[in-house]
Amino acid sequence: MIDSHAHLYLEQFDEDRDSVIRRAEEAGVSSIINIGIDVETSSSAINMARDREGFFASAGIHPQSPVEDLEGALAGIRELIAANPEQTVAVGEIGLDYYWDTVTPQKQLEVLDCQLDLALEVGLPVIFHCRDAIEELLKILEERSEIPPGVFHCFEGGPGEAERGLALGYHISFAGNVTYKNAERLQQAAKAVPLNRLLLETDSPYLPPHPHRGERNEPAFVALTRDFLAGLIDLPASEVENAATENTRRLFRLRA
Ligand SMILES: [Zn+2]
């Protein structure tokens, strides 16, 4: 199994990172992709991928990461990708987040646009973070169909939005919040995603699946999201797991 989206470099794991990784292995997680949210954390994610077997990384600027010097930050991301081709499998996480307001929508659109250009330039798939902005993000992507398709991480839309993302060639990934009681629309979206476009993730340390809501999330819990989705679409958990693993390998061109 692969946890396709985690942030294990964060300080929330400083006390017990090795135990967290051991528990992930015991739960059947063989690979973890750590996702950067700015230049510094992209570098941390890449360093973890250098140091540990089965780890990969993405590099990018999150829509709510403040950027004073955009040109400098983009140069930093570009350099990290160029210097670490074995470790860096995607540009991300990038996107739009209108829920928080650290960064204005106008600035977010500029940072996103530059990073879509970057993805095109380096030929890597994109990992999208999107909150309260799915309509606007879909519109942008529908206009820029030349961008190498990637994945909507922690998908937030309903079945209609999922269909539009799928039509563009994107994969759709569900985090632990799909297991929550009030997540009916998200669960409808999950039912609309064909098995060959589905990815599994935790977004650790955020969004733990039921019954760990409110706790720190960790990659071992990806098994709970897998089991929940399998129940939702009425397939054996092993089938969901194998499909998601295969999809993640293919999308990010992971070495075995
Ligand atoms: Zn994330």
PDB file of C-alpha atoms and ligand atoms in Angstrom:
ATOM      1  CA  MET A   1       0.000   0.000   0.000  1.00  0.00           C
ATOM      2  CA  ILE A   2       1.135   3.562  -0.672  1.00  0.00           C
ATOM      3  CA  ASP A   3       0.332   6.673   1.340  1.00  0.00           C
ATOM      4  CA  SER A   4       0.372   9.109  -1.581  1.00  0.00           C
ATOM      5  CA  HIS A   5       0.249  12.278   0.528  1.00  0.00           C
ATOM      6  CA  ALA A   6       1.891  12.905   3.905  1.00  0.00           C
ATOM      7  CA  HIS A   7       3.945  15.562   5.685  1.00  0.00           C
ATOM      8  CA  LEU A   8       6.154  13.459   7.955  1.00  0.00           C
ATOM      9  CA  TYR A   9       8.917  16.074   7.970  1.00  0.00           C
ATOM     10  CA  LEU A  10       6.733  18.330  10.158  1.00  0.00           C
ATOM     11  CA  GLU A  11       7.646  18.911  13.807  1.00  0.00           C
ATOM     12  CA  GLN A  12       4.515  16.999  14.896  1.00  0.00           C
ATOM     13  CA  PHE A  13       6.603  13.872  14.164  1.00  0.00           C
ATOM     14  CA  ASP A  14       9.920  15.001  15.668  1.00  0.00           C
ATOM     15  CA  GLU A  15       9.417  12.997  18.877  1.00  0.00           C
ATOM     16  CA  ASP A  16       8.542   9.634  17.361  1.00  0.00           C
ATOM     17  CA  ARG A  17       9.112   9.670  13.591  1.00  0.00           C
ATOM     18  CA  ASP A  18      10.776   6.237  13.534  1.00  0.00           C
ATOM     19  CA  SER A  19       7.908   4.618  15.447  1.00  0.00           C
ATOM     20  CA  VAL A  20       5.376   6.234  13.120  1.00  0.00           C
ATOM     21  CA  ILE A  21       7.216   4.777  10.130  1.00  0.00           C
ATOM     22  CA  ARG A  22       7.485   1.358  11.784  1.00  0.00           C
ATOM     23  CA  ARG A  23       3.735   1.318  12.449  1.00  0.00           C
ATOM     24  CA  ALA A  24       3.140   2.239   8.801  1.00  0.00           C
ATOM     25  CA  GLU A  25       5.270  -0.717   7.681  1.00  0.00           C
ATOM     26  CA  GLU A  26       3.393  -3.010  10.055  1.00  0.00           C
ATOM     27  CA  ALA A  27       0.105  -1.801   8.537  1.00  0.00           C
ATOM     28  CA  GLY A  28       1.364  -2.755   5.069  1.00  0.00           C
ATOM     29  CA  VAL A  29       2.482   0.683   3.839  1.00  0.00           C
ATOM     30  CA  SER A  30       5.527   0.123   1.622  1.00  0.00           C
ATOM     31  CA  SER A  31       5.855   3.638   0.193  1.00  0.00           C
ATOM     32  CA  ILE A  32       5.140   7.171   1.404  1.00  0.00           C
ATOM     33  CA  ILE A  33       5.190  10.344  -0.674  1.00  0.00           C
ATOM     34  CA  ASN A  34       6.004  13.404   1.423  1.00  0.00           C
ATOM     35  CA  ILE A  35       4.572  16.580  -0.007  1.00  0.00           C
ATOM     36  CA  GLY A  36       6.325  19.952   0.123  1.00  0.00           C
ATOM     37  CA  ILE A  37       4.409  23.168   0.828  1.00  0.00           C
ATOM     38  CA  ASP A  38       7.235  25.661   0.198  1.00  0.00           C
ATOM     39  CA  VAL A  39      10.930  25.568  -0.739  1.00  0.00           C
ATOM     40  CA  GLU A  40      12.148  24.604   2.720  1.00  0.00           C
ATOM     41  CA  THR A  41       9.666  21.758   3.281  1.00  0.00           C
ATOM     42  CA  SER A  42      10.109  20.485  -0.275  1.00  0.00           C
ATOM     43  CA  SER A  43      13.785  20.178   0.547  1.00  0.00           C
ATOM     44  CA  SER A  44      12.955  18.342   3.809  1.00  0.00           C
ATOM     45  CA  ALA A  45      10.660  15.940   1.926  1.00  0.00           C
ATOM     46  CA  ILE A  46      13.412  15.244  -0.618  1.00  0.00           C
ATOM     47  CA  ASN A  47      15.957  14.653   2.143  1.00  0.00           C
ATOM     48  CA  MET A  48      13.676  12.053   3.723  1.00  0.00           C
ATOM     49  CA  ALA A  49      13.375  10.356   0.330  1.00  0.00           C
ATOM     50  CA  ARG A  50      17.181  10.298   0.052  1.00  0.00           C
ATOM     51  CA  ASP A  51      17.593   8.794   3.510  1.00  0.00           C
ATOM     52  CA  ARG A  52      14.834   6.195   3.581  1.00  0.00           C
ATOM     53  CA  GLU A  53      13.844   3.241   1.454  1.00  0.00           C
ATOM     54  CA  GLY A  54      10.391   3.533  -0.158  1.00  0.00           C
ATOM     55  CA  PHE A  55      10.098   7.283   0.339  1.00  0.00           C
ATOM     56  CA  PHE A  56       9.432   9.828  -2.422  1.00  0.00           C
ATOM     57  CA  ALA A  57       8.784  13.567  -2.450  1.00  0.00           C
ATOM     58  CA  SER A  58       7.043  16.390  -4.248  1.00  0.00           C
ATOM     59  CA  ALA A  59       8.173  20.004  -4.520  1.00  0.00           C
ATOM     60  CA  GLY A  60       5.898  23.013  -4.716  1.00  0.00           C
ATOM     61  CA  ILE A  61       4.363  26.059  -3.059  1.00  0.00           C
ATOM     62  CA  HIS A  62       1.040  25.574  -1.244  1.00  0.00           C
ATOM     63  CA  PRO A  63      -1.585  28.260  -1.977  1.00  0.00           C
ATOM     64  CA  GLN A  64      -1.543  29.375   1.667  1.00  0.00           C
ATOM     65  CA  SER A  65       2.267  29.481   1.987  1.00  0.00           C
ATOM     66  CA  PRO A  66       3.267  33.153   2.003  1.00  0.00           C
ATOM     67  CA  VAL A  67       5.717  34.033  -0.783  1.00  0.00           C
ATOM     68  CA  GLU A  68       7.544  37.345  -0.751  1.00  0.00           C
ATOM     69  CA  ASP A  69       9.929  36.629  -3.589  1.00  0.00           C
ATOM     70  CA  LEU A  70       8.015  34.516  -6.087  1.00  0.00           C
ATOM     71  CA  GLU A  71      10.802  34.387  -8.641  1.00  0.00           C
ATOM     72  CA  GLY A  72      13.288  33.243  -6.006  1.00  0.00           C
ATOM     73  CA  ALA A  73      10.898  30.611  -4.653  1.00  0.00           C
ATOM     74  CA  LEU A  74      10.177  29.233  -8.125  1.00  0.00           C
ATOM     75  CA  ALA A  75      13.912  29.079  -8.847  1.00  0.00           C
ATOM     76  CA  GLY A  76      14.340  27.163  -5.572  1.00  0.00           C
ATOM     77  CA  ILE A  77      11.669  24.612  -6.497  1.00  0.00           C
ATOM     78  CA  ARG A  78      13.073  24.244 -10.006  1.00  0.00           C
ATOM     79  CA  GLU A  79      16.578  23.618  -8.623  1.00  0.00           C
ATOM     80  CA  LEU A  80      15.337  20.999  -6.148  1.00  0.00           C
ATOM     81  CA  ILE A  81      13.555  19.124  -8.932  1.00  0.00           C
ATOM     82  CA  ALA A  82      16.564  19.271 -11.242  1.00  0.00           C
ATOM     83  CA  ALA A  83      19.016  18.158  -8.551  1.00  0.00           C
ATOM     84  CA  ASN A  84      16.848  15.288  -7.233  1.00  0.00           C
ATOM     85  CA  PRO A  85      15.173  13.558 -10.175  1.00  0.00           C
ATOM     86  CA  GLU A  86      15.081  10.145  -8.433  1.00  0.00           C
ATOM     87  CA  GLN A  87      13.310  11.502  -5.362  1.00  0.00           C
ATOM     88  CA  THR A  88      10.997  14.191  -6.762  1.00  0.00           C
ATOM     89  CA  VAL A  89       7.946  12.681  -8.446  1.00  0.00           C
ATOM     90  CA  ALA A  90       5.529  15.624  -8.709  1.00  0.00           C
ATOM     91  CA  VAL A  91       5.002  19.372  -8.540  1.00  0.00           C
ATOM     92  CA  GLY A  92       2.869  20.015  -5.458  1.00  0.00           C
ATOM     93  CA  GLU A  93       1.085  20.656  -3.462  1.00  0.00           C
ATOM     94  CA  ILE A  94      -0.182  23.640  -5.399  1.00  0.00           C
ATOM     95  CA  GLY A  95      -3.658  25.007  -5.999  1.00  0.00           C
ATOM     96  CA  LEU A  96      -6.217  27.362  -4.494  1.00  0.00           C
ATOM     97  CA  ASP A  97      -7.388  27.724  -0.909  1.00  0.00           C
ATOM     98  CA  TYR A  98     -10.071  30.341  -0.302  1.00  0.00           C
ATOM     99  CA  TYR A  99     -10.919  28.986   3.139  1.00  0.00           C
ATOM    100  CA  TRP A 100      -7.877  30.567   4.788  1.00  0.00           C
ATOM    101  CA  ASP A 101      -6.781  34.118   4.024  1.00  0.00           C
ATOM    102  CA  THR A 102      -3.030  34.329   4.683  1.00  0.00           C
ATOM    103  CA  VAL A 103      -2.527  34.711   0.925  1.00  0.00           C
ATOM    104  CA  THR A 104      -4.979  36.712  -1.222  1.00  0.00           C
ATOM    105  CA  PRO A 105      -6.839  34.941  -4.055  1.00  0.00           C
ATOM    106  CA  GLN A 106      -5.095  37.181  -6.577  1.00  0.00           C
ATOM    107  CA  LYS A 107      -1.641  36.174  -5.310  1.00  0.00           C
ATOM    108  CA  GLN A 108      -2.679  32.494  -5.184  1.00  0.00           C
ATOM    109  CA  LEU A 109      -3.735  32.620  -8.825  1.00  0.00           C
ATOM    110  CA  GLU A 110      -0.362  34.091  -9.798  1.00  0.00           C
ATOM    111  CA  VAL A 111       1.602  31.476  -7.821  1.00  0.00           C
ATOM    112  CA  LEU A 112      -0.567  28.688  -9.262  1.00  0.00           C
ATOM    113  CA  ASP A 113      -0.169  29.894 -12.823  1.00  0.00           C
ATOM    114  CA  CYS A 114       3.640  30.000 -12.549  1.00  0.00           C
ATOM    115  CA  GLN A 115       3.717  26.501 -11.082  1.00  0.00           C
ATOM    116  CA  LEU A 116       1.481  25.102 -13.821  1.00  0.00           C
ATOM    117  CA  ASP A 117       4.075  26.481 -16.242  1.00  0.00           C
ATOM    118  CA  LEU A 118       6.783  24.821 -14.165  1.00  0.00           C
ATOM    119  CA  ALA A 119       5.007  21.434 -14.251  1.00  0.00           C
ATOM    120  CA  LEU A 120       4.754  21.716 -18.002  1.00  0.00           C
ATOM    121  CA  GLU A 121       8.423  22.637 -18.239  1.00  0.00           C
ATOM    122  CA  VAL A 122       9.704  19.763 -16.076  1.00  0.00           C
ATOM    123  CA  GLY A 123       7.091  17.243 -17.294  1.00  0.00           C
ATOM    124  CA  LEU A 124       5.957  16.127 -13.842  1.00  0.00           C
ATOM    125  CA  PRO A 125       2.370  15.429 -12.718  1.00  0.00           C
ATOM    126  CA  VAL A 126       0.725  17.976 -10.429  1.00  0.00           C
ATOM    127  CA  ILE A 127      -0.706  17.442  -6.938  1.00  0.00           C
ATOM    128  CA  PHE A 128      -3.558  19.862  -6.285  1.00  0.00           C
ATOM    129  CA  HIS A 129      -4.683  21.204  -2.966  1.00  0.00           C
ATOM    130  CA  CYS A 130      -8.074  22.847  -3.283  1.00  0.00           C
ATOM    131  CA  ARG A 131     -10.341  24.275  -0.609  1.00  0.00           C
ATOM    132  CA  ASP A 132     -13.509  26.294  -1.257  1.00  0.00           C
ATOM    133  CA  ALA A 133     -12.300  26.874  -4.823  1.00  0.00           C
ATOM    134  CA  ILE A 134     -13.008  23.711  -6.821  1.00  0.00           C
ATOM    135  CA  GLU A 135     -15.120  25.489  -9.461  1.00  0.00           C
ATOM    136  CA  GLU A 136     -12.407  28.054 -10.168  1.00  0.00           C
ATOM    137  CA  LEU A 137      -9.616  25.455 -10.222  1.00  0.00           C
ATOM    138  CA  LEU A 138     -11.547  23.203 -12.622  1.00  0.00           C
ATOM    139  CA  LYS A 139     -12.159  26.172 -14.938  1.00  0.00           C
ATOM    140  CA  ILE A 140      -8.440  26.992 -15.005  1.00  0.00           C
ATOM    141  CA  LEU A 141      -7.533  23.382 -15.770  1.00  0.00           C
ATOM    142  CA  GLU A 142     -10.199  23.089 -18.443  1.00  0.00           C
ATOM    143  CA  GLU A 143      -8.540  26.076 -20.135  1.00  0.00           C
ATOM    144  CA  ARG A 144      -5.059  24.640 -19.706  1.00  0.00           C
ATOM    145  CA  SER A 145      -5.447  21.079 -20.931  1.00  0.00           C
ATOM    146  CA  GLU A 146      -1.736  21.008 -21.897  1.00  0.00           C
ATOM    147  CA  ILE A 147      -0.787  20.623 -18.213  1.00  0.00           C
ATOM    148  CA  PRO A 148       0.299  17.028 -17.421  1.00  0.00           C
ATOM    149  CA  PRO A 149      -2.650  15.659 -15.374  1.00  0.00           C
ATOM    150  CA  GLY A 150      -2.024  14.666 -11.807  1.00  0.00           C
ATOM    151  CA  VAL A 151      -4.232  14.237  -8.780  1.00  0.00           C
ATOM    152  CA  PHE A 152      -6.777  16.172  -6.775  1.00  0.00           C
ATOM    153  CA  HIS A 153      -5.522  15.442  -3.272  1.00  0.00           C
ATOM    154  CA  CYS A 154      -8.044  15.380  -0.422  1.00  0.00           C
ATOM    155  CA  PHE A 155     -10.834  15.862  -2.918  1.00  0.00           C
ATOM    156  CA  GLU A 156     -13.493  18.302  -1.721  1.00  0.00           C
ATOM    157  CA  GLY A 157     -16.116  18.251  -4.495  1.00  0.00           C
ATOM    158  CA  GLY A 158     -19.212  16.236  -5.248  1.00  0.00           C
ATOM    159  CA  PRO A 159     -19.785  13.668  -8.020  1.00  0.00           C
ATOM    160  CA  GLY A 160     -20.235  16.376 -10.702  1.00  0.00           C
ATOM    161  CA  GLU A 161     -16.874  17.961  -9.955  1.00  0.00           C
ATOM    162  CA  ALA A 162     -15.255  14.532  -9.774  1.00  0.00           C
ATOM    163  CA  GLU A 163     -16.569  13.781 -13.294  1.00  0.00           C
ATOM    164  CA  ARG A 164     -15.033  17.012 -14.599  1.00  0.00           C
ATOM    165  CA  GLY A 165     -11.660  16.219 -13.040  1.00  0.00           C
ATOM    166  CA  LEU A 166     -11.772  12.690 -14.436  1.00  0.00           C
ATOM    167  CA  ALA A 167     -12.646  14.003 -17.916  1.00  0.00           C
ATOM    168  CA  LEU A 168      -9.451  16.078 -17.789  1.00  0.00           C
ATOM    169  CA  GLY A 169      -7.454  12.912 -17.072  1.00  0.00           C
ATOM    170  CA  TYR A 170      -6.911  13.534 -13.368  1.00  0.00           C
ATOM    171  CA  HIS A 171      -6.792  11.029 -10.549  1.00  0.00           C
ATOM    172  CA  ILE A 172      -8.791  11.635  -7.403  1.00  0.00           C
ATOM    173  CA  SER A 173      -7.517  11.014  -3.907  1.00  0.00           C
ATOM    174  CA  PHE A 174      -9.531  10.770  -0.721  1.00  0.00           C
ATOM    175  CA  ALA A 175      -8.154  11.485   2.736  1.00  0.00           C
ATOM    176  CA  GLY A 176      -9.578  10.428   6.110  1.00  0.00           C
ATOM    177  CA  ASN A 177     -12.365  13.011   5.967  1.00  0.00           C
ATOM    178  CA  VAL A 178     -14.253  10.795   3.489  1.00  0.00           C
ATOM    179  CA  THR A 179     -14.958   8.496   6.476  1.00  0.00           C
ATOM    180  CA  TYR A 180     -16.698  11.205   8.525  1.00  0.00           C
ATOM    181  CA  LYS A 181     -20.415  10.952   9.242  1.00  0.00           C
ATOM    182  CA  ASN A 182     -21.275  14.266   7.571  1.00  0.00           C
ATOM    183  CA  ALA A 183     -19.246  13.522   4.410  1.00  0.00           C
ATOM    184  CA  GLU A 184     -22.131  12.255   2.307  1.00  0.00           C
ATOM    185  CA  ARG A 185     -21.369  14.410  -0.760  1.00  0.00           C
ATOM    186  CA  LEU A 186     -17.730  13.339  -0.670  1.00  0.00           C
ATOM    187  CA  GLN A 187     -18.809   9.706  -0.421  1.00  0.00           C
ATOM    188  CA  GLN A 188     -21.038  10.188  -3.479  1.00  0.00           C
ATOM    189  CA  ALA A 189     -17.991  11.583  -5.290  1.00  0.00           C
ATOM    190  CA  ALA A 190     -15.934   8.531  -4.272  1.00  0.00           C
ATOM    191  CA  LYS A 191     -18.556   6.270  -5.813  1.00  0.00           C
ATOM    192  CA  ALA A 192     -18.184   8.177  -9.108  1.00  0.00           C
ATOM    193  CA  VAL A 193     -14.420   7.535  -9.354  1.00  0.00           C
ATOM    194  CA  PRO A 194     -13.448   4.450 -11.361  1.00  0.00           C
ATOM    195  CA  LEU A 195     -11.008   2.146  -9.609  1.00  0.00           C
ATOM    196  CA  ASN A 196      -8.224   2.948 -12.078  1.00  0.00           C
ATOM    197  CA  ARG A 197      -8.243   6.648 -11.071  1.00  0.00           C
ATOM    198  CA  LEU A 198      -8.404   6.316  -7.300  1.00  0.00           C
ATOM    199  CA  LEU A 199      -5.537   7.152  -4.939  1.00  0.00           C
ATOM    200  CA  LEU A 200      -5.213   6.610  -1.184  1.00  0.00           C
ATOM    201  CA  GLU A 201      -3.625   9.091   1.198  1.00  0.00           C
ATOM    202  CA  THR A 202      -3.580  10.255   4.792  1.00  0.00           C
ATOM    203  CA  ASP A 203      -2.435  13.904   4.573  1.00  0.00           C
ATOM    204  CA  SER A 204      -0.711  13.139   7.907  1.00  0.00           C
ATOM    205  CA  PRO A 205      -0.704  14.799  10.424  1.00  0.00           C
ATOM    206  CA  TYR A 206      -4.082  16.212   9.315  1.00  0.00           C
ATOM    207  CA  LEU A 207      -7.552  14.715   8.709  1.00  0.00           C
ATOM    208  CA  PRO A 208      -7.338  11.325  10.491  1.00  0.00           C
ATOM    209  CA  PRO A 209     -10.007   8.810   9.454  1.00  0.00           C
ATOM    210  CA  HIS A 210     -12.745   7.693  11.823  1.00  0.00           C
ATOM    211  CA  PRO A 211     -12.338   6.696  14.723  1.00  0.00           C
ATOM    212  CA  HIS A 212      -9.203   8.817  15.120  1.00  0.00           C
ATOM    213  CA  ARG A 213     -10.851  12.147  14.324  1.00  0.00           C
ATOM    214  CA  GLY A 214      -9.270  14.875  16.442  1.00  0.00           C
ATOM    215  CA  GLU A 215      -5.977  12.985  16.892  1.00  0.00           C
ATOM    216  CA  ARG A 216      -2.733  13.313  14.953  1.00  0.00           C
ATOM    217  CA  ASN A 217      -2.989  11.344  11.722  1.00  0.00           C
ATOM    218  CA  GLU A 218      -0.242   8.922  10.612  1.00  0.00           C
ATOM    219  CA  PRO A 219       0.354   6.780   7.503  1.00  0.00           C
ATOM    220  CA  ALA A 220      -0.686   3.502   9.213  1.00  0.00           C
ATOM    221  CA  PHE A 221      -4.246   4.885   9.284  1.00  0.00           C
ATOM    222  CA  VAL A 222      -4.436   4.808   5.471  1.00  0.00           C
ATOM    223  CA  ALA A 223      -5.687   1.226   5.940  1.00  0.00           C
ATOM    224  CA  LEU A 224      -8.840   2.610   7.612  1.00  0.00           C
ATOM    225  CA  THR A 225      -9.609   4.860   4.638  1.00  0.00           C
ATOM    226  CA  ARG A 226      -8.956   1.925   2.281  1.00  0.00           C
ATOM    227  CA  ASP A 227     -11.388  -0.261   4.233  1.00  0.00           C
ATOM    228  CA  PHE A 228     -14.015   2.461   4.338  1.00  0.00           C
ATOM    229  CA  LEU A 229     -13.828   3.082   0.573  1.00  0.00           C
ATOM    230  CA  ALA A 230     -13.941  -0.657  -0.103  1.00  0.00           C
ATOM    231  CA  GLY A 231     -17.164  -0.890   1.943  1.00  0.00           C
ATOM    232  CA  LEU A 232     -18.598   2.138   0.150  1.00  0.00           C
ATOM    233  CA  ILE A 233     -18.061   0.718  -3.336  1.00  0.00           C
ATOM    234  CA  ASP A 234     -18.647  -2.877  -2.227  1.00  0.00           C
ATOM    235  CA  LEU A 235     -15.312  -4.384  -3.251  1.00  0.00           C
ATOM    236  CA  PRO A 236     -12.723  -6.368  -1.286  1.00  0.00           C
ATOM    237  CA  ALA A 237     -10.200  -4.093   0.465  1.00  0.00           C
ATOM    238  CA  SER A 238      -7.372  -5.910  -1.310  1.00  0.00           C
ATOM    239  CA  GLU A 239      -8.793  -4.919  -4.687  1.00  0.00           C
ATOM    240  CA  VAL A 240      -9.020  -1.244  -3.721  1.00  0.00           C
ATOM    241  CA  GLU A 241      -5.512  -1.388  -2.274  1.00  0.00           C
ATOM    242  CA  ASN A 242      -3.978  -3.046  -5.342  1.00  0.00           C
ATOM    243  CA  ALA A 243      -5.668  -0.612  -7.731  1.00  0.00           C
ATOM    244  CA  ALA A 244      -4.611   2.460  -5.735  1.00  0.00           C
ATOM    245  CA  THR A 245      -1.038   1.178  -5.474  1.00  0.00           C
ATOM    246  CA  GLU A 246      -0.866   0.510  -9.194  1.00  0.00           C
ATOM    247  CA  ASN A 247      -2.390   3.931  -9.999  1.00  0.00           C
ATOM    248  CA  THR A 248       0.079   5.741  -7.745  1.00  0.00           C
ATOM    249  CA  ARG A 249       3.064   3.916  -9.287  1.00  0.00           C
ATOM    250  CA  ARG A 250       1.875   4.681 -12.813  1.00  0.00           C
ATOM    251  CA  LEU A 251       0.978   8.338 -12.179  1.00  0.00           C
ATOM    252  CA  PHE A 252       4.216   9.242 -10.386  1.00  0.00           C
ATOM    253  CA  ARG A 253       6.386   6.788 -12.340  1.00  0.00           C
ATOM    254  CA  LEU A 254       7.695   5.299  -9.080  1.00  0.00           C
ATOM    255  CA  ARG A 255      10.550   2.863  -9.300  1.00  0.00           C
ATOM    256  CA  ALA A 256       9.610  -0.500  -7.809  1.00  0.00           C
TER     257      ALA A 256
HETATM  258 ZN    ZN B   1      -1.053  18.146   2.204  1.00  0.00          ZN
END
